[in-house]
Amino acid sequence: MHALIQAIILGILTGGVYALMASGQTLIFGIMKIVNLAQGALVVLGAYLTYTLFTTFGLDPFLSIVITTPLLFLVGVVVQRVLIRPLRGSDVAELSLLVTFAVALAIEGALSFAYGSTLTNVQPAYANSSWTVLGFQVSVVRFVAFVLSLVLLAALYFILQRTKFGRSVRATVQNPASAELLGVNASRVSAIGFGLGAATAAAAGSVFGMLNAFNPGSHYDLISRLLTVVVLGGLGSIGGSVIAALVMGVASSIVSAEAAPIWGDFTFFVVLLLVLLLRPRGLFGARVRGAL
Amino acid sequence: MKPVGRAGLLRAGIFFLLLALIPVLGAPGWLLTTLIFTVMYAGLASSWNLVGGYAGYPSLGHVAFFGIGAYAIGLVFTNSVGSGFEPFLLLPVIGVAVGLLSIPVGWIAMRTRADVFAIVTITLLFITQTLAFNLKDLTGGAQGKSVAPPPFPVETFDWPFYYAMVVMLAIAMAISLYFRRSKIGLSLATVRADEDKAHGIGVRVTAVKLLAFAVSCGLVAMIGGVWAYYVGFIYPQFAVDPLITIGMVLMAFLGGRGTLWGPVLGAFILVPAQEYFAQTFGASELYLLAYAAVFIVIMLFLPRGILPSVSERLARRRLAARGPGESPGTDAARPVDPAVRMEAAR
């Protein structure tokens, strides 16, 4: 019982970080109907940036978010402007999917060139310390990461619900044509939306680098998990993807603890198959376009 | 669909005759090795094209089946390969078995449309690789699995593998051709164009999609089997290498997906180029960057691939050459939009 509760705590904390990555993915899908296969690679890129900032300048990994987030925001905007916006034709969805895949490859290639393919890890002094609460271990890094994810998710929610930009995003998601008629600059919304998605990846990447050993090829593993979360949450619903991330975090953590860590990875695949079999639109499929 | 013209048969005949003659004419070893991989990728891209091109379902996980085929050969022929030809005889069995195995996978994955389908197939790739790493009793895990060396004479050692790859390519192309000329191809074209409408007018979309998926996966597995036998050592990261998936997709896109010769053309451009760059630069990390760059250039400037773009331009020139004599004002003489014609020719 103790082990089970411990696993659930661990799962919730991990799920929070997945939620952050997945919310960016969902935002991008909501606005542009593009499945961003580069999200995992952007997370790994964020992790490496944090790694460099930490090892070269001694900057605290959590603080480095202040630098990595705007950087990857710019990367996202550039990717959207240069690579995705010019796509034309009837199969834009398919083409953009493959373009984001190519972006993932390019990031992987550049990172392997710069850092090699050995596994690394961001190890600040407090990396292995933990608190004991009511007899349960709570890792400091995981807890702070979880809280940080919640704060950033709240910020994202605030941007979407309370700002003018957020209103234009939601309008674009609901109906791009009418949004444009009402004076929303859809192209600008798409670019900023993609940037925001990449920025969440950066923030999540800084945390990811402390929690996991990673190399440039880690993004395949990550993107498979992320996509499972996003499909489970119902593509296009941020709330759904947050809940799905927590569900998956807990489920895989329990399976890892009770069976073996490799079966924890398989939980994702099994869940994905079950969702597609039983409820292809996901747990919280956005029935109304624009639920976000 | 349109019948195969004499020109088409002649083209295919000459192509395969040339391929068959190359070893006999005394090609040097390095050329034959490059050709084995070129023909292998041509076969893989042609097989991928059955699903990704004709049906419009871009699978990013086909290498999973490649790996399964490779491990099948590795498992059966760990200790001895007899006369050396037994592994080739097992290939049809592998093809059928993997084809059948892929049906439930495809049935689940194809409940979704292109974008989510790509997601599911990527996950499939990852899962297969994880399994290959972790089912150590079966696959040897990261230590790899070896196939017994074949007792072929040194001077013609590569020949059986080369011809096996050529035969696989011929089979993949023959099936593509058959698909195009039969009702299957027509049904796949409707699935690709508008699946809901196709379903509405009574096309058996699920059956035809699954057929294409199963045949495609079976072929890829057979090619994986030949590959495993040729390289002799199977490691999870090479047998289930995302780069192989990317290669297939990229080559089909470069040459022109949904065409018979496009994937072959793509392979014959990209694989030698890749070998050349590997010789020149050496560093494998640069591959990924080069792949990504080629990929992006194709998507942005040649999204339909070389063959469709070229034939479109030819069609335009032919129309222009016909001159203004045929008045463009009347509907009958108005040039058919080449894109529409291409679609019809598929």
mmCIF file of N, CA, C and O in Angstrom, chain A residues 29 33 35 37 82-83 86-88 91 94-95 97-99 101-103 105-106 108-110 112-113 116 220-221 223-225 227-228 231 235 262-263 265-266 269 272-273 276-280, chain B residues 48 52 56-58 60 107-109 111-112 114-116 118-120 122-127 130-131 134-135 192 242-243 245-246 249 253 257 283 285-286 288-289 291-292 295-296 299-300 303:
data_model
loop_
_atom_site.group_PDB
_atom_site.id
_atom_site.type_symbol
_atom_site.label_atom_id
_atom_site.label_comp_id
_atom_site.label_asym_id
_atom_site.label_seq_id
_atom_site.Cartn_x
_atom_site.Cartn_y
_atom_site.Cartn_z
ATOM 1 N N PHE A 29 -1.968 22.378 -32.092
ATOM 2 C CA PHE A 29 -2.966 21.646 -32.868
ATOM 3 C C PHE A 29 -4.274 22.426 -32.947
ATOM 4 O O PHE A 29 -4.911 22.500 -33.990
ATOM 5 N N LYS A 33 -4.342 23.048 -36.532
ATOM 6 C CA LYS A 33 -4.658 21.675 -36.914
ATOM 7 C C LYS A 33 -3.412 20.945 -37.401
ATOM 8 O O LYS A 33 -3.433 20.211 -38.379
ATOM 9 N N VAL A 35 -0.264 18.484 -36.147
ATOM 10 C CA VAL A 35 0.345 17.683 -35.098
ATOM 11 C C VAL A 35 1.839 17.968 -35.146
ATOM 12 O O VAL A 35 2.503 17.670 -36.129
ATOM 13 N N LEU A 37 5.235 17.177 -34.593
ATOM 14 C CA LEU A 37 6.100 16.055 -34.225
ATOM 15 C C LEU A 37 7.444 16.526 -33.679
ATOM 16 O O LEU A 37 8.237 15.718 -33.226
ATOM 17 N N VAL A 82 8.851 30.331 -41.533
ATOM 18 C CA VAL A 82 9.699 29.935 -42.664
ATOM 19 C C VAL A 82 9.274 28.599 -43.265
ATOM 20 O O VAL A 82 9.314 28.411 -44.475
ATOM 21 N N LEU A 83 8.864 27.659 -42.408
ATOM 22 C CA LEU A 83 8.675 26.302 -42.910
ATOM 23 C C LEU A 83 7.214 25.896 -43.058
ATOM 24 O O LEU A 83 6.870 25.124 -43.949
ATOM 25 N N PRO A 86 4.551 28.636 -45.647
ATOM 26 C CA PRO A 86 4.550 28.598 -47.112
ATOM 27 C C PRO A 86 3.901 27.353 -47.712
ATOM 28 O O PRO A 86 3.740 27.307 -48.930
ATOM 29 N N LEU A 87 3.556 26.350 -46.873
ATOM 30 C CA LEU A 87 3.015 25.117 -47.447
ATOM 31 C C LEU A 87 1.686 25.381 -48.129
ATOM 32 O O LEU A 87 0.837 26.102 -47.614
ATOM 33 N N ARG A 88 1.540 24.796 -49.320
ATOM 34 C CA ARG A 88 0.308 24.989 -50.080
ATOM 35 C C ARG A 88 -0.229 23.626 -50.498
ATOM 36 O O ARG A 88 0.469 22.636 -50.440
ATOM 37 N N ASP A 91 -3.109 18.794 -49.409
ATOM 38 C CA ASP A 91 -2.722 17.930 -48.288
ATOM 39 C C ASP A 91 -1.781 18.648 -47.333
ATOM 40 O O ASP A 91 -0.766 18.108 -46.913
ATOM 41 N N GLU A 94 -0.917 16.775 -44.031
ATOM 42 C CA GLU A 94 0.092 15.728 -44.150
ATOM 43 C C GLU A 94 1.482 16.344 -44.313
ATOM 44 O O GLU A 94 2.443 15.924 -43.678
ATOM 45 N N LEU A 95 1.565 17.361 -45.176
ATOM 46 C CA LEU A 95 2.864 17.981 -45.425
ATOM 47 C C LEU A 95 3.417 18.626 -44.156
ATOM 48 O O LEU A 95 4.595 18.472 -43.832
ATOM 49 N N LEU A 97 2.790 17.901 -41.132
ATOM 50 C CA LEU A 97 3.196 16.841 -40.208
ATOM 51 C C LEU A 97 4.624 16.414 -40.511
ATOM 52 O O LEU A 97 5.470 16.307 -39.627
ATOM 53 N N LEU A 98 4.903 16.204 -41.805
ATOM 54 C CA LEU A 98 6.229 15.737 -42.182
ATOM 55 C C LEU A 98 7.270 16.842 -42.015
ATOM 56 O O LEU A 98 8.423 16.563 -41.686
ATOM 57 N N VAL A 99 6.849 18.097 -42.220
ATOM 58 C CA VAL A 99 7.801 19.188 -42.020
ATOM 59 C C VAL A 99 8.215 19.262 -40.548
ATOM 60 O O VAL A 99 9.393 19.406 -40.237
ATOM 61 N N PHE A 101 8.282 16.841 -38.574
ATOM 62 C CA PHE A 101 9.152 15.677 -38.380
ATOM 63 C C PHE A 101 10.571 16.016 -38.831
ATOM 64 O O PHE A 101 11.547 15.693 -38.152
ATOM 65 N N ALA A 102 10.658 16.706 -39.970
ATOM 66 C CA ALA A 102 11.971 17.105 -40.473
ATOM 67 C C ALA A 102 12.643 18.069 -39.499
ATOM 68 O O ALA A 102 13.859 17.997 -39.284
ATOM 69 N N VAL A 103 11.853 18.953 -38.895
ATOM 70 C CA VAL A 103 12.412 19.870 -37.896
ATOM 71 C C VAL A 103 12.975 19.071 -36.723
ATOM 72 O O VAL A 103 14.079 19.349 -36.227
ATOM 73 N N LEU A 105 14.141 16.062 -36.818
ATOM 74 C CA LEU A 105 15.398 15.458 -37.270
ATOM 75 C C LEU A 105 16.526 16.469 -37.273
ATOM 76 O O LEU A 105 17.653 16.171 -36.864
ATOM 77 N N ALA A 106 16.215 17.674 -37.756
ATOM 78 C CA ALA A 106 17.245 18.700 -37.833
ATOM 79 C C ALA A 106 17.757 19.025 -36.434
ATOM 80 O O ALA A 106 18.971 19.144 -36.216
ATOM 81 N N GLU A 108 17.621 17.046 -33.825
ATOM 82 C CA GLU A 108 18.376 15.883 -33.347
ATOM 83 C C GLU A 108 19.784 15.884 -33.957
ATOM 84 O O GLU A 108 20.781 15.660 -33.275
ATOM 85 N N GLY A 109 19.844 16.174 -35.279
ATOM 86 C CA GLY A 109 21.130 16.178 -35.964
ATOM 87 C C GLY A 109 22.054 17.243 -35.406
ATOM 88 O O GLY A 109 23.226 16.988 -35.117
ATOM 89 N N ALA A 110 21.516 18.450 -35.218
ATOM 90 C CA ALA A 110 22.336 19.547 -34.716
ATOM 91 C C ALA A 110 22.829 19.239 -33.306
ATOM 92 O O ALA A 110 24.001 19.472 -32.977
ATOM 93 N N SER A 112 23.223 16.225 -31.924
ATOM 94 C CA SER A 112 24.243 15.166 -31.895
ATOM 95 C C SER A 112 25.572 15.712 -32.363
ATOM 96 O O SER A 112 26.623 15.266 -31.922
ATOM 97 N N PHE A 113 25.510 16.659 -33.295
ATOM 98 C CA PHE A 113 26.741 17.258 -33.794
ATOM 99 C C PHE A 113 27.423 18.047 -32.672
ATOM 100 O O PHE A 113 28.635 17.971 -32.490
ATOM 101 N N GLY A 116 27.275 15.175 -29.176
ATOM 102 C CA GLY A 116 27.488 13.735 -29.226
ATOM 103 C C GLY A 116 26.264 12.998 -28.726
ATOM 104 O O GLY A 116 25.276 13.628 -28.346
ATOM 105 N N TYR A 220 12.307 10.691 -29.655
ATOM 106 C CA TYR A 220 11.350 9.689 -30.165
ATOM 107 C C TYR A 220 10.509 9.151 -29.031
ATOM 108 O O TYR A 220 9.285 9.047 -29.121
ATOM 109 N N ASP A 221 11.226 8.803 -27.953
ATOM 110 C CA ASP A 221 10.577 8.308 -26.761
ATOM 111 C C ASP A 221 9.570 9.340 -26.239
ATOM 112 O O ASP A 221 8.395 9.044 -26.001
ATOM 113 N N ILE A 223 8.204 11.970 -27.791
ATOM 114 C CA ILE A 223 7.079 12.331 -28.642
ATOM 115 C C ILE A 223 6.033 11.215 -28.618
ATOM 116 O O ILE A 223 4.833 11.489 -28.637
ATOM 117 N N SER A 224 6.469 9.951 -28.505
ATOM 118 C CA SER A 224 5.477 8.876 -28.414
ATOM 119 C C SER A 224 4.607 9.057 -27.179
ATOM 120 O O SER A 224 3.389 8.903 -27.233
ATOM 121 N N ARG A 225 5.250 9.379 -26.064
ATOM 122 C CA ARG A 225 4.462 9.574 -24.832
ATOM 123 C C ARG A 225 3.538 10.778 -24.957
ATOM 124 O O ARG A 225 2.365 10.717 -24.593
ATOM 125 N N LEU A 227 2.356 12.232 -27.588
ATOM 126 C CA LEU A 227 1.253 12.062 -28.516
ATOM 127 C C LEU A 227 0.169 11.204 -27.902
ATOM 128 O O LEU A 227 -1.019 11.452 -28.095
ATOM 129 N N THR A 228 0.595 10.188 -27.110
ATOM 130 C CA THR A 228 -0.403 9.380 -26.410
ATOM 131 C C THR A 228 -1.242 10.258 -25.495
ATOM 132 O O THR A 228 -2.474 10.181 -25.485
ATOM 133 N N VAL A 231 -3.580 12.446 -27.620
ATOM 134 C CA VAL A 231 -4.704 11.706 -28.202
ATOM 135 C C VAL A 231 -5.693 11.312 -27.110
ATOM 136 O O VAL A 231 -6.909 11.402 -27.283
ATOM 137 N N LEU A 235 -7.553 15.464 -29.018
ATOM 138 C CA LEU A 235 -6.738 16.490 -29.673
ATOM 139 C C LEU A 235 -7.450 17.828 -29.611
ATOM 140 O O LEU A 235 -8.594 17.950 -30.003
ATOM 141 N N ILE A 262 10.278 -1.111 -17.606
ATOM 142 C CA ILE A 262 10.023 -1.087 -19.052
ATOM 143 C C ILE A 262 8.529 -1.238 -19.337
ATOM 144 O O ILE A 262 8.020 -0.740 -20.325
ATOM 145 N N TRP A 263 7.814 -1.922 -18.453
ATOM 146 C CA TRP A 263 6.371 -2.040 -18.698
ATOM 147 C C TRP A 263 5.674 -0.711 -18.452
ATOM 148 O O TRP A 263 4.594 -0.474 -18.950
ATOM 149 N N ASP A 265 6.730 2.052 -19.687
ATOM 150 C CA ASP A 265 6.683 2.654 -21.027
ATOM 151 C C ASP A 265 5.523 2.087 -21.843
ATOM 152 O O ASP A 265 4.882 2.778 -22.608
ATOM 153 N N PHE A 266 5.297 0.781 -21.646
ATOM 154 C CA PHE A 266 4.261 0.147 -22.460
ATOM 155 C C PHE A 266 2.861 0.579 -22.076
ATOM 156 O O PHE A 266 1.949 0.471 -22.872
ATOM 157 N N PHE A 269 1.502 2.803 -24.620
ATOM 158 C CA PHE A 269 1.047 2.211 -25.869
ATOM 159 C C PHE A 269 -0.286 1.487 -25.676
ATOM 160 O O PHE A 269 -1.202 1.620 -26.487
ATOM 161 N N LEU A 272 -2.981 3.982 -25.436
ATOM 162 C CA LEU A 272 -3.261 4.568 -26.748
ATOM 163 C C LEU A 272 -4.130 3.621 -27.569
ATOM 164 O O LEU A 272 -5.134 4.036 -28.177
ATOM 165 N N LEU A 273 -3.788 2.340 -27.574
ATOM 166 C CA LEU A 273 -4.567 1.366 -28.342
ATOM 167 C C LEU A 273 -5.997 1.289 -27.815
ATOM 168 O O LEU A 273 -6.956 1.274 -28.585
ATOM 169 N N LEU A 276 -7.996 4.291 -28.862
ATOM 170 C CA LEU A 276 -8.371 4.262 -30.271
ATOM 171 C C LEU A 276 -9.457 3.229 -30.530
ATOM 172 O O LEU A 276 -10.316 3.403 -31.385
ATOM 173 N N LEU A 277 -9.410 2.125 -29.753
ATOM 174 C CA LEU A 277 -10.417 1.089 -29.932
ATOM 175 C C LEU A 277 -11.770 1.534 -29.412
ATOM 176 O O LEU A 277 -12.798 1.351 -30.057
ATOM 177 N N LEU A 278 -11.754 2.117 -28.196
ATOM 178 C CA LEU A 278 -13.015 2.353 -27.509
ATOM 179 C C LEU A 278 -13.572 3.747 -27.759
ATOM 180 O O LEU A 278 -14.769 3.945 -27.819
ATOM 181 N N ARG A 279 -12.669 4.728 -27.880
ATOM 182 C CA ARG A 279 -13.145 6.085 -27.945
ATOM 183 C C ARG A 279 -12.163 6.937 -28.734
ATOM 184 O O ARG A 279 -11.397 7.729 -28.175
ATOM 185 N N PRO A 280 -12.161 6.758 -30.068
ATOM 186 C CA PRO A 280 -11.129 7.375 -30.895
ATOM 187 C C PRO A 280 -11.042 8.890 -30.712
ATOM 188 O O PRO A 280 -10.019 9.477 -31.047
ATOM 189 N N TRP B 48 6.128 1.117 -49.140
ATOM 190 C CA TRP B 48 5.515 2.181 -48.312
ATOM 191 C C TRP B 48 4.466 2.923 -49.127
ATOM 192 O O TRP B 48 3.405 3.289 -48.619
ATOM 193 N N GLY B 52 1.226 4.768 -47.988
ATOM 194 C CA GLY B 52 1.460 6.194 -47.834
ATOM 195 C C GLY B 52 1.124 6.976 -49.083
ATOM 196 O O GLY B 52 0.703 8.131 -49.011
ATOM 197 N N GLY B 56 -2.905 7.345 -49.073
ATOM 198 C CA GLY B 56 -2.792 8.627 -48.394
ATOM 199 C C GLY B 56 -2.700 8.514 -46.880
ATOM 200 O O GLY B 56 -3.050 9.442 -46.166
ATOM 201 N N TYR B 57 -2.225 7.367 -46.383
ATOM 202 C CA TYR B 57 -2.016 7.209 -44.942
ATOM 203 C C TYR B 57 -0.517 7.180 -44.678
ATOM 204 O O TYR B 57 0.127 6.149 -44.865
ATOM 205 N N PRO B 58 0.078 8.311 -44.268
ATOM 206 C CA PRO B 58 1.535 8.366 -44.134
ATOM 207 C C PRO B 58 2.023 7.617 -42.901
ATOM 208 O O PRO B 58 2.057 8.167 -41.813
ATOM 209 N N LEU B 60 4.614 6.299 -40.383
ATOM 210 C CA LEU B 60 5.977 6.624 -39.987
ATOM 211 C C LEU B 60 6.574 5.474 -39.184
ATOM 212 O O LEU B 60 7.633 5.612 -38.590
ATOM 213 N N TRP B 107 -5.898 -2.191 -38.401
ATOM 214 C CA TRP B 107 -7.325 -1.967 -38.163
ATOM 215 C C TRP B 107 -7.526 -0.931 -37.062
ATOM 216 O O TRP B 107 -8.376 -0.045 -37.165
ATOM 217 N N ILE B 108 -6.692 -1.051 -36.025
ATOM 218 C CA ILE B 108 -6.808 -0.069 -34.949
ATOM 219 C C ILE B 108 -6.282 1.292 -35.407
ATOM 220 O O ILE B 108 -6.948 2.315 -35.245
ATOM 221 N N ALA B 109 -5.078 1.279 -36.022
ATOM 222 C CA ALA B 109 -4.452 2.545 -36.384
ATOM 223 C C ALA B 109 -5.290 3.297 -37.410
ATOM 224 O O ALA B 109 -5.374 4.522 -37.383
ATOM 225 N N ARG B 111 -8.388 3.478 -37.745
ATOM 226 C CA ARG B 111 -9.649 4.078 -37.287
ATOM 227 C C ARG B 111 -9.507 5.587 -37.238
ATOM 228 O O ARG B 111 -10.473 6.304 -37.055
ATOM 229 N N THR B 112 -8.276 6.040 -37.344
ATOM 230 C CA THR B 112 -8.020 7.475 -37.279
ATOM 231 C C THR B 112 -7.621 7.962 -38.661
ATOM 232 O O THR B 112 -7.382 7.182 -39.553
ATOM 233 N N ALA B 114 -5.238 10.687 -41.268
ATOM 234 C CA ALA B 114 -3.807 10.833 -41.542
ATOM 235 C C ALA B 114 -2.962 11.284 -40.350
ATOM 236 O O ALA B 114 -1.965 10.648 -40.029
ATOM 237 N N ASP B 115 -3.370 12.379 -39.666
ATOM 238 C CA ASP B 115 -2.461 12.900 -38.640
ATOM 239 C C ASP B 115 -2.334 11.973 -37.438
ATOM 240 O O ASP B 115 -1.235 11.676 -36.992
ATOM 241 N N VAL B 116 -3.467 11.488 -36.935
ATOM 242 C CA VAL B 116 -3.388 10.610 -35.777
ATOM 243 C C VAL B 116 -2.789 9.267 -36.183
ATOM 244 O O VAL B 116 -2.071 8.623 -35.417
ATOM 245 N N ALA B 118 -0.381 8.835 -38.248
ATOM 246 C CA ALA B 118 1.069 9.006 -38.172
ATOM 247 C C ALA B 118 1.530 8.884 -36.728
ATOM 248 O O ALA B 118 2.553 8.267 -36.433
ATOM 249 N N ILE B 119 0.757 9.450 -35.801
ATOM 250 C CA ILE B 119 1.085 9.355 -34.377
ATOM 251 C C ILE B 119 1.165 7.904 -33.939
ATOM 252 O O ILE B 119 2.128 7.465 -33.324
ATOM 253 N N VAL B 120 0.113 7.147 -34.295
ATOM 254 C CA VAL B 120 0.060 5.767 -33.834
ATOM 255 C C VAL B 120 1.226 4.976 -34.405
ATOM 256 O O VAL B 120 1.861 4.180 -33.703
ATOM 257 N N ILE B 122 4.178 6.063 -35.330
ATOM 258 C CA ILE B 122 5.430 6.441 -34.651
ATOM 259 C C ILE B 122 5.550 5.706 -33.333
ATOM 260 O O ILE B 122 6.604 5.189 -32.975
ATOM 261 N N THR B 123 4.434 5.641 -32.605
ATOM 262 C CA THR B 123 4.454 4.946 -31.324
ATOM 263 C C THR B 123 4.787 3.474 -31.536
ATOM 264 O O THR B 123 5.524 2.873 -30.759
ATOM 265 N N LEU B 124 4.264 2.915 -32.631
ATOM 266 C CA LEU B 124 4.523 1.518 -32.954
ATOM 267 C C LEU B 124 6.021 1.281 -33.133
ATOM 268 O O LEU B 124 6.585 0.295 -32.641
ATOM 269 N N LEU B 125 6.656 2.200 -33.818
ATOM 270 C CA LEU B 125 8.113 2.120 -34.037
ATOM 271 C C LEU B 125 8.839 2.058 -32.696
ATOM 272 O O LEU B 125 9.674 1.194 -32.457
ATOM 273 N N PHE B 126 8.473 2.996 -31.831
ATOM 274 C CA PHE B 126 9.141 3.107 -30.550
ATOM 275 C C PHE B 126 8.930 1.840 -29.727
ATOM 276 O O PHE B 126 9.859 1.315 -29.105
ATOM 277 N N ILE B 127 7.695 1.344 -29.736
ATOM 278 C CA ILE B 127 7.380 0.153 -28.952
ATOM 279 C C ILE B 127 8.168 -1.049 -29.461
ATOM 280 O O ILE B 127 8.731 -1.820 -28.680
ATOM 281 N N THR B 130 11.703 -0.774 -28.309
ATOM 282 C CA THR B 130 11.822 -1.082 -26.880
ATOM 283 C C THR B 130 11.726 -2.587 -26.644
ATOM 284 O O THR B 130 12.479 -3.153 -25.853
ATOM 285 N N LEU B 131 10.794 -3.232 -27.351
ATOM 286 C CA LEU B 131 10.659 -4.679 -27.213
ATOM 287 C C LEU B 131 11.946 -5.362 -27.640
ATOM 288 O O LEU B 131 12.432 -6.273 -26.974
ATOM 289 N N ASN B 134 14.418 -5.188 -24.987
ATOM 290 C CA ASN B 134 14.118 -5.774 -23.694
ATOM 291 C C ASN B 134 13.763 -7.253 -23.684
ATOM 292 O O ASN B 134 13.892 -7.902 -22.665
ATOM 293 N N LEU B 135 13.297 -7.778 -24.809
ATOM 294 C CA LEU B 135 13.007 -9.216 -24.837
ATOM 295 C C LEU B 135 14.326 -9.939 -25.098
ATOM 296 O O LEU B 135 14.550 -10.504 -26.166
ATOM 297 N N ARG B 192 -8.110 8.150 -50.599
ATOM 298 C CA ARG B 192 -7.146 9.230 -50.493
ATOM 299 C C ARG B 192 -7.811 10.580 -50.721
ATOM 300 O O ARG B 192 -7.518 11.556 -50.043
ATOM 301 N N PRO B 242 14.765 4.594 -36.862
ATOM 302 C CA PRO B 242 13.854 5.606 -37.426
ATOM 303 C C PRO B 242 14.339 6.117 -38.787
ATOM 304 O O PRO B 242 13.537 6.480 -39.632
ATOM 305 N N LEU B 243 15.665 6.092 -38.995
ATOM 306 C CA LEU B 243 16.188 6.591 -40.269
ATOM 307 C C LEU B 243 15.701 5.764 -41.451
ATOM 308 O O LEU B 243 15.562 6.276 -42.555
ATOM 309 N N THR B 245 12.722 4.321 -41.684
ATOM 310 C CA THR B 245 11.377 4.847 -41.942
ATOM 311 C C THR B 245 11.457 6.161 -42.710
ATOM 312 O O THR B 245 10.789 6.367 -43.720
ATOM 313 N N ILE B 246 12.336 7.040 -42.212
ATOM 314 C CA ILE B 246 12.450 8.350 -42.845
ATOM 315 C C ILE B 246 12.902 8.184 -44.283
ATOM 316 O O ILE B 246 12.399 8.847 -45.191
ATOM 317 N N VAL B 249 9.986 7.185 -46.541
ATOM 318 C CA VAL B 249 9.044 8.282 -46.748
ATOM 319 C C VAL B 249 9.658 9.342 -47.661
ATOM 320 O O VAL B 249 9.048 9.813 -48.625
ATOM 321 N N PHE B 253 8.463 10.542 -51.345
ATOM 322 C CA PHE B 253 8.059 11.939 -51.538
ATOM 323 C C PHE B 253 8.894 12.604 -52.627
ATOM 324 O O PHE B 253 8.382 13.361 -53.435
ATOM 325 N N ARG B 257 4.994 10.486 -54.616
ATOM 326 C CA ARG B 257 4.222 9.413 -54.003
ATOM 327 C C ARG B 257 2.955 9.186 -54.806
ATOM 328 O O ARG B 257 2.456 10.082 -55.475
ATOM 329 N N ALA B 283 31.050 11.986 -40.712
ATOM 330 C CA ALA B 283 30.279 12.103 -39.472
ATOM 331 C C ALA B 283 28.820 11.741 -39.699
ATOM 332 O O ALA B 283 28.173 12.263 -40.600
ATOM 333 N N GLU B 285 26.378 12.317 -37.784
ATOM 334 C CA GLU B 285 25.409 13.312 -37.309
ATOM 335 C C GLU B 285 24.966 14.217 -38.451
ATOM 336 O O GLU B 285 23.848 14.715 -38.466
ATOM 337 N N LEU B 286 25.886 14.421 -39.414
ATOM 338 C CA LEU B 286 25.537 15.317 -40.512
ATOM 339 C C LEU B 286 24.454 14.742 -41.416
ATOM 340 O O LEU B 286 23.736 15.464 -42.074
ATOM 341 N N LEU B 288 21.693 13.359 -40.487
ATOM 342 C CA LEU B 288 20.387 13.793 -40.016
ATOM 343 C C LEU B 288 20.087 15.186 -40.524
ATOM 344 O O LEU B 288 18.998 15.465 -41.018
ATOM 345 N N LEU B 289 21.098 16.061 -40.439
ATOM 346 C CA LEU B 289 20.893 17.432 -40.911
ATOM 347 C C LEU B 289 20.623 17.430 -42.411
ATOM 348 O O LEU B 289 19.711 18.112 -42.884
ATOM 349 N N TYR B 291 19.442 14.967 -44.238
ATOM 350 C CA TYR B 291 18.109 14.388 -44.446
ATOM 351 C C TYR B 291 17.036 15.436 -44.209
ATOM 352 O O TYR B 291 16.120 15.604 -44.996
ATOM 353 N N ALA B 292 17.183 16.118 -43.071
ATOM 354 C CA ALA B 292 16.172 17.115 -42.718
ATOM 355 C C ALA B 292 16.115 18.204 -43.780
ATOM 356 O O ALA B 292 15.034 18.634 -44.196
ATOM 357 N N PHE B 295 14.460 16.932 -46.919
ATOM 358 C CA PHE B 295 13.056 16.784 -46.589
ATOM 359 C C PHE B 295 12.332 18.131 -46.709
ATOM 360 O O PHE B 295 11.317 18.275 -47.393
ATOM 361 N N ILE B 296 12.909 19.135 -46.052
ATOM 362 C CA ILE B 296 12.253 20.441 -46.019
ATOM 363 C C ILE B 296 12.210 21.057 -47.407
ATOM 364 O O ILE B 296 11.181 21.613 -47.828
ATOM 365 N N MET B 299 9.425 19.394 -49.321
ATOM 366 C CA MET B 299 8.091 19.801 -48.867
ATOM 367 C C MET B 299 7.748 21.202 -49.358
ATOM 368 O O MET B 299 6.623 21.482 -49.731
ATOM 369 N N LEU B 300 8.758 22.080 -49.336
ATOM 370 C CA LEU B 300 8.467 23.471 -49.657
ATOM 371 C C LEU B 300 8.402 23.700 -51.165
ATOM 372 O O LEU B 300 7.572 24.458 -51.651
ATOM 373 N N PRO B 303 6.356 19.689 -53.389
ATOM 374 C CA PRO B 303 5.559 18.877 -52.464
ATOM 375 C C PRO B 303 4.953 17.633 -53.116
ATOM 376 O O PRO B 303 4.602 16.703 -52.430
#
